[in-house]
């Protein structure tokens, strides 16, 4: 079984500044995938970024990037030049496919952006 | 505009009612999922369907009954629910089962009286 832990229930960032959301995971599998999803007040869960564990290079998507530390089982999300539209719940998730097609989610971090 | 549409957006029902949640995806995906999202808890996977066949039932009580008539439509039939079943129910789809990103709908906010 895999677990995903987000230790920051809430965070805030000043508009245009940079913020990092933390995520740690635990899995016994060597092949797995990590995701960050964003859920704004509109409720739709939107994929932000995806990282394959076998890739050493950190994934990036425009203002969003990850710091993937495989040995430490850490997968943090960095949001640069924060915008008001970035305010949302952010969920870290892991998939390993070991006998299950389950995507395991963390409890989420609520990000507020201060104008 | 989302490629995954869920109806209704809100639903209030008594414990003895029977209702159904509907999910439709317009993305040509082959896998569909039901999740339950409760306050202060991680998303809980309920059911997984792959090419209309149920591949996973995550120990969900029988008062929740899924139905997948084709790869584009997924239903969740509700019967004799309990107050603790009040939650946001999210539908998702992916191209195939596995590590592919899942696309989510807006969810149905369910309240049990």
GROMACS .gro file of C-alpha atoms in nm:
model
  228
    1UNK     CA    1   0.000   0.000   0.000
    2UNK     CA    2   0.114   0.353  -0.062
    3UNK     CA    3   0.059   0.664   0.145
    4UNK     CA    4   0.073   1.034   0.063
    5UNK     CA    5   0.121   1.301   0.328
    6UNK     CA    6   0.069   1.673   0.294
    7UNK     CA    7   0.178   1.833   0.619
    8UNK     CA    8   0.055   2.187   0.545
    9UNK     CA    9  -0.326   2.214   0.572
   10UNK     CA   10  -0.314   2.582   0.473
   11UNK     CA   11  -0.067   2.821   0.319
   12UNK     CA   12  -0.072   3.174   0.187
   13UNK     CA   13   0.140   3.365  -0.060
   14UNK     CA   14   0.159   3.723  -0.175
   15UNK     CA   15   0.062   3.780  -0.535
   16UNK     CA   16   0.366   3.758  -0.769
   17UNK     CA   17   0.569   3.575  -0.505
   18UNK     CA   18   0.681   3.212  -0.500
   19UNK     CA   19   0.539   2.940  -0.277
   20UNK     CA   20   0.631   2.576  -0.222
   21UNK     CA   21   0.382   2.310  -0.118
   22UNK     CA   22   0.519   1.999   0.050
   23UNK     CA   23   0.434   1.636  -0.014
   24UNK     CA   24   0.592   1.314   0.103
   25UNK     CA   25   0.494   0.967  -0.003
   26UNK     CA   26   0.572   0.610   0.076
   27UNK     CA   27   0.564   0.318  -0.162
   28UNK     CA   28   0.747  -0.010  -0.191
   29UNK     CA   29   0.730  -0.002  -0.570
   30UNK     CA   30   1.020   0.110  -0.787
   31UNK     CA   31   0.799   0.223  -1.073
   32UNK     CA   32   0.544   0.485  -0.981
   33UNK     CA   33   0.400   0.818  -1.084
   34UNK     CA   34   0.333   1.133  -0.887
   35UNK     CA   35   0.080   1.405  -0.954
   36UNK     CA   36  -0.027   1.743  -0.829
   37UNK     CA   37  -0.393   1.832  -0.876
   38UNK     CA   38  -0.559   2.167  -0.814
   39UNK     CA   39  -0.921   2.203  -0.698
   40UNK     CA   40  -1.051   2.560  -0.712
   41UNK     CA   41  -1.381   2.661  -0.552
   42UNK     CA   42  -1.552   2.553  -0.874
   43UNK     CA   43  -1.474   2.200  -0.747
   44UNK     CA   44  -1.327   2.054  -1.066
   45UNK     CA   45  -1.003   1.873  -0.996
   46UNK     CA   46  -0.745   1.983  -1.253
   47UNK     CA   47  -0.410   1.816  -1.323
   48UNK     CA   48  -0.125   2.057  -1.260
   49UNK     CA   49   0.181   1.843  -1.317
   50UNK     CA   50   0.293   1.480  -1.347
   51UNK     CA   51   0.626   1.317  -1.265
   52UNK     CA   52   0.749   0.972  -1.358
   53UNK     CA   53   0.964   0.823  -1.083
   54UNK     CA   54   1.218   0.686  -1.329
   55UNK     CA   55   1.291   1.034  -1.461
   56UNK     CA   56   1.555   1.226  -1.272
   57UNK     CA   57   1.463   1.557  -1.430
   58UNK     CA   58   1.204   1.757  -1.240
   59UNK     CA   59   0.881   1.819  -1.430
   60UNK     CA   60   0.782   2.176  -1.513
   61UNK     CA   61   0.465   2.331  -1.653
   62UNK     CA   62   0.492   2.704  -1.706
   63UNK     CA   63   0.492   2.861  -1.356
   64UNK     CA   64   0.462   2.524  -1.185
   65UNK     CA   65   0.759   2.301  -1.112
   66UNK     CA   66   0.834   2.014  -0.881
   67UNK     CA   67   1.131   1.924  -0.664
   68UNK     CA   68   1.138   1.546  -0.680
   69UNK     CA   69   1.372   1.391  -0.424
   70UNK     CA   70   1.339   1.018  -0.479
   71UNK     CA   71   1.561   0.904  -0.194
   72UNK     CA   72   1.376   1.125   0.050
   73UNK     CA   73   1.038   1.035  -0.107
   74UNK     CA   74   0.958   1.399  -0.135
   75UNK     CA   75   0.761   1.568  -0.413
   76UNK     CA   76   0.709   1.939  -0.353
   77UNK     CA   77   0.531   2.181  -0.585
   78UNK     CA   78   0.670   2.526  -0.651
   79UNK     CA   79   0.444   2.797  -0.787
   80UNK     CA   80   0.629   3.098  -0.922
   81UNK     CA   81   0.480   3.444  -0.983
   82UNK     CA   82   0.164   3.347  -0.792
   83UNK     CA   83  -0.162   3.472  -0.935
   84UNK     CA   84  -0.504   3.519  -0.776
   85UNK     CA   85  -0.633   3.231  -0.987
   86UNK     CA   86  -0.387   2.998  -0.817
   87UNK     CA   87  -0.595   3.008  -0.499
   88UNK     CA   88  -0.729   2.655  -0.453
   89UNK     CA   89  -0.687   2.325  -0.274
   90UNK     CA   90  -0.380   2.141  -0.397
   91UNK     CA   91  -0.364   1.765  -0.377
   92UNK     CA   92  -0.059   1.548  -0.413
   93UNK     CA   93  -0.126   1.198  -0.547
   94UNK     CA   94   0.068   0.881  -0.619
   95UNK     CA   95   0.010   0.584  -0.847
   96UNK     CA   96   0.213   0.265  -0.843
   97UNK     CA   97  -0.019   0.013  -1.004
   98UNK     CA   98   0.084  -0.261  -0.768
   99UNK     CA   99  -0.223  -0.482  -0.788
  100UNK     CA  100  -0.454  -0.184  -0.784
  101UNK     CA  101  -0.544   0.101  -1.014
  102UNK     CA  102  -0.584   0.330  -0.719
  103UNK     CA  103  -0.456   0.684  -0.725
  104UNK     CA  104  -0.374   0.767  -0.362
  105UNK     CA  105  -0.433   1.128  -0.261
  106UNK     CA  106  -0.305   1.338   0.027
  107UNK     CA  107  -0.542   1.544   0.240
  108UNK     CA  108  -0.464   1.860   0.050
  109UNK     CA  109  -0.321   2.206   0.114
  110UNK     CA  110  -0.541   2.511   0.089
  111UNK     CA  111  -0.351   2.791  -0.082
  112UNK     CA  112  -0.462   3.150  -0.044
  113UNK     CA  113  -0.318   3.426  -0.264
  114UNK     CA  114  -0.304   3.770  -0.108
  115UNK     CA  115  -0.344   4.064  -0.348
  116UNK     CA  116  -1.561   2.359  -2.030
  117UNK     CA  117  -1.498   2.024  -1.873
  118UNK     CA  118  -1.478   1.704  -2.076
  119UNK     CA  119  -1.641   1.522  -1.785
  120UNK     CA  120  -1.996   1.628  -1.698
  121UNK     CA  121  -2.172   1.534  -1.377
  122UNK     CA  122  -2.537   1.579  -1.290
  123UNK     CA  123  -2.696   1.689  -1.072
  124UNK     CA  124  -2.461   1.946  -0.926
  125UNK     CA  125  -2.639   1.935  -0.591
  126UNK     CA  126  -2.863   1.670  -0.442
  127UNK     CA  127  -3.051   1.661  -0.113
  128UNK     CA  128  -3.223   1.339  -0.023
  129UNK     CA  129  -3.374   1.159   0.270
  130UNK     CA  130  -3.235   0.834   0.399
  131UNK     CA  131  -3.513   0.630   0.242
  132UNK     CA  132  -3.495   0.787  -0.103
  133UNK     CA  133  -3.352   0.634  -0.418
  134UNK     CA  134  -3.157   0.859  -0.651
  135UNK     CA  135  -2.885   0.832  -0.913
  136UNK     CA  136  -2.579   1.035  -0.997
  137UNK     CA  137  -2.477   1.060  -1.360
  138UNK     CA  138  -2.139   1.108  -1.520
  139UNK     CA  139  -2.062   1.149  -1.889
  140UNK     CA  140  -1.723   1.193  -2.049
  141UNK     CA  141  -1.664   1.336  -2.396
  142UNK     CA  142  -1.293   1.256  -2.414
  143UNK     CA  143  -1.299   0.911  -2.570
  144UNK     CA  144  -1.153   0.760  -2.256
  145UNK     CA  145  -1.187   0.395  -2.165
  146UNK     CA  146  -1.159   0.405  -1.786
  147UNK     CA  147  -1.397   0.576  -1.545
  148UNK     CA  148  -1.389   0.624  -1.169
  149UNK     CA  149  -1.610   0.727  -0.878
  150UNK     CA  150  -1.451   0.907  -0.581
  151UNK     CA  151  -1.593   1.031  -0.252
  152UNK     CA  152  -1.454   1.356  -0.113
  153UNK     CA  153  -1.534   1.432   0.251
  154UNK     CA  154  -1.415   1.732   0.449
  155UNK     CA  155  -1.063   1.699   0.591
  156UNK     CA  156  -1.014   1.353   0.440
  157UNK     CA  157  -0.823   1.239   0.132
  158UNK     CA  158  -1.020   1.148  -0.177
  159UNK     CA  159  -1.149   0.794  -0.147
  160UNK     CA  160  -1.167   0.579  -0.457
  161UNK     CA  161  -1.498   0.393  -0.470
  162UNK     CA  162  -1.522   0.215  -0.805
  163UNK     CA  163  -1.318   0.170  -1.121
  164UNK     CA  164  -1.449   0.068  -1.463
  165UNK     CA  165  -1.239  -0.027  -1.763
  166UNK     CA  166  -1.414  -0.076  -2.098
  167UNK     CA  167  -1.747  -0.097  -1.911
  168UNK     CA  168  -1.622  -0.372  -1.679
  169UNK     CA  169  -1.583  -0.308  -1.308
  170UNK     CA  170  -1.224  -0.370  -1.210
  171UNK     CA  171  -1.225  -0.236  -0.858
  172UNK     CA  172  -1.469  -0.199  -0.571
  173UNK     CA  173  -1.296  -0.037  -0.280
  174UNK     CA  174  -1.504  -0.202  -0.006
  175UNK     CA  175  -1.796   0.029  -0.074
  176UNK     CA  176  -2.125  -0.044   0.108
  177UNK     CA  177  -2.395  -0.201  -0.105
  178UNK     CA  178  -2.618   0.105  -0.067
  179UNK     CA  179  -2.397   0.247  -0.345
  180UNK     CA  180  -2.449   0.066  -0.672
  181UNK     CA  181  -2.250   0.166  -0.982
  182UNK     CA  182  -2.352   0.110  -1.340
  183UNK     CA  183  -2.149   0.159  -1.656
  184UNK     CA  184  -2.359   0.098  -1.969
  185UNK     CA  185  -2.079   0.213  -2.203
  186UNK     CA  186  -1.735   0.371  -2.185
  187UNK     CA  187  -1.882   0.723  -2.191
  188UNK     CA  188  -2.140   0.695  -1.914
  189UNK     CA  189  -2.118   0.606  -1.549
  190UNK     CA  190  -2.394   0.607  -1.290
  191UNK     CA  191  -2.399   0.579  -0.915
  192UNK     CA  192  -2.731   0.454  -0.780
  193UNK     CA  193  -2.803   0.553  -0.422
  194UNK     CA  194  -3.041   0.377  -0.184
  195UNK     CA  195  -3.099   0.399   0.191
  196UNK     CA  196  -2.804   0.626   0.250
  197UNK     CA  197  -2.675   0.737   0.588
  198UNK     CA  198  -2.589   1.091   0.708
  199UNK     CA  199  -2.217   1.006   0.690
  200UNK     CA  200  -2.259   0.956   0.315
  201UNK     CA  201  -2.299   1.331   0.273
  202UNK     CA  202  -1.999   1.437   0.063
  203UNK     CA  203  -1.884   1.555  -0.277
  204UNK     CA  204  -1.891   1.269  -0.526
  205UNK     CA  205  -1.644   1.308  -0.808
  206UNK     CA  206  -1.635   1.122  -1.136
  207UNK     CA  207  -1.314   1.092  -1.336
  208UNK     CA  208  -1.196   0.931  -1.656
  209UNK     CA  209  -0.863   0.842  -1.810
  210UNK     CA  210  -0.751   0.718  -2.149
  211UNK     CA  211  -0.656   0.383  -2.005
  212UNK     CA  212  -0.621   0.235  -1.660
  213UNK     CA  213  -0.296   0.303  -1.486
  214UNK     CA  214  -0.063   0.598  -1.476
  215UNK     CA  215  -0.249   0.820  -1.718
  216UNK     CA  216  -0.379   1.149  -1.579
  217UNK     CA  217  -0.739   1.143  -1.469
  218UNK     CA  218  -0.982   1.409  -1.581
  219UNK     CA  219  -1.242   1.505  -1.325
  220UNK     CA  220  -1.594   1.641  -1.336
  221UNK     CA  221  -1.727   1.917  -1.112
  222UNK     CA  222  -1.880   1.669  -0.873
  223UNK     CA  223  -2.221   1.623  -0.714
  224UNK     CA  224  -2.263   1.771  -0.366
  225UNK     CA  225  -2.479   1.517  -0.184
  226UNK     CA  226  -2.656   1.597   0.142
  227UNK     CA  227  -2.842   1.328   0.333
  228UNK     CA  228  -3.114   1.451   0.567
   0.00000   0.00000   0.00000
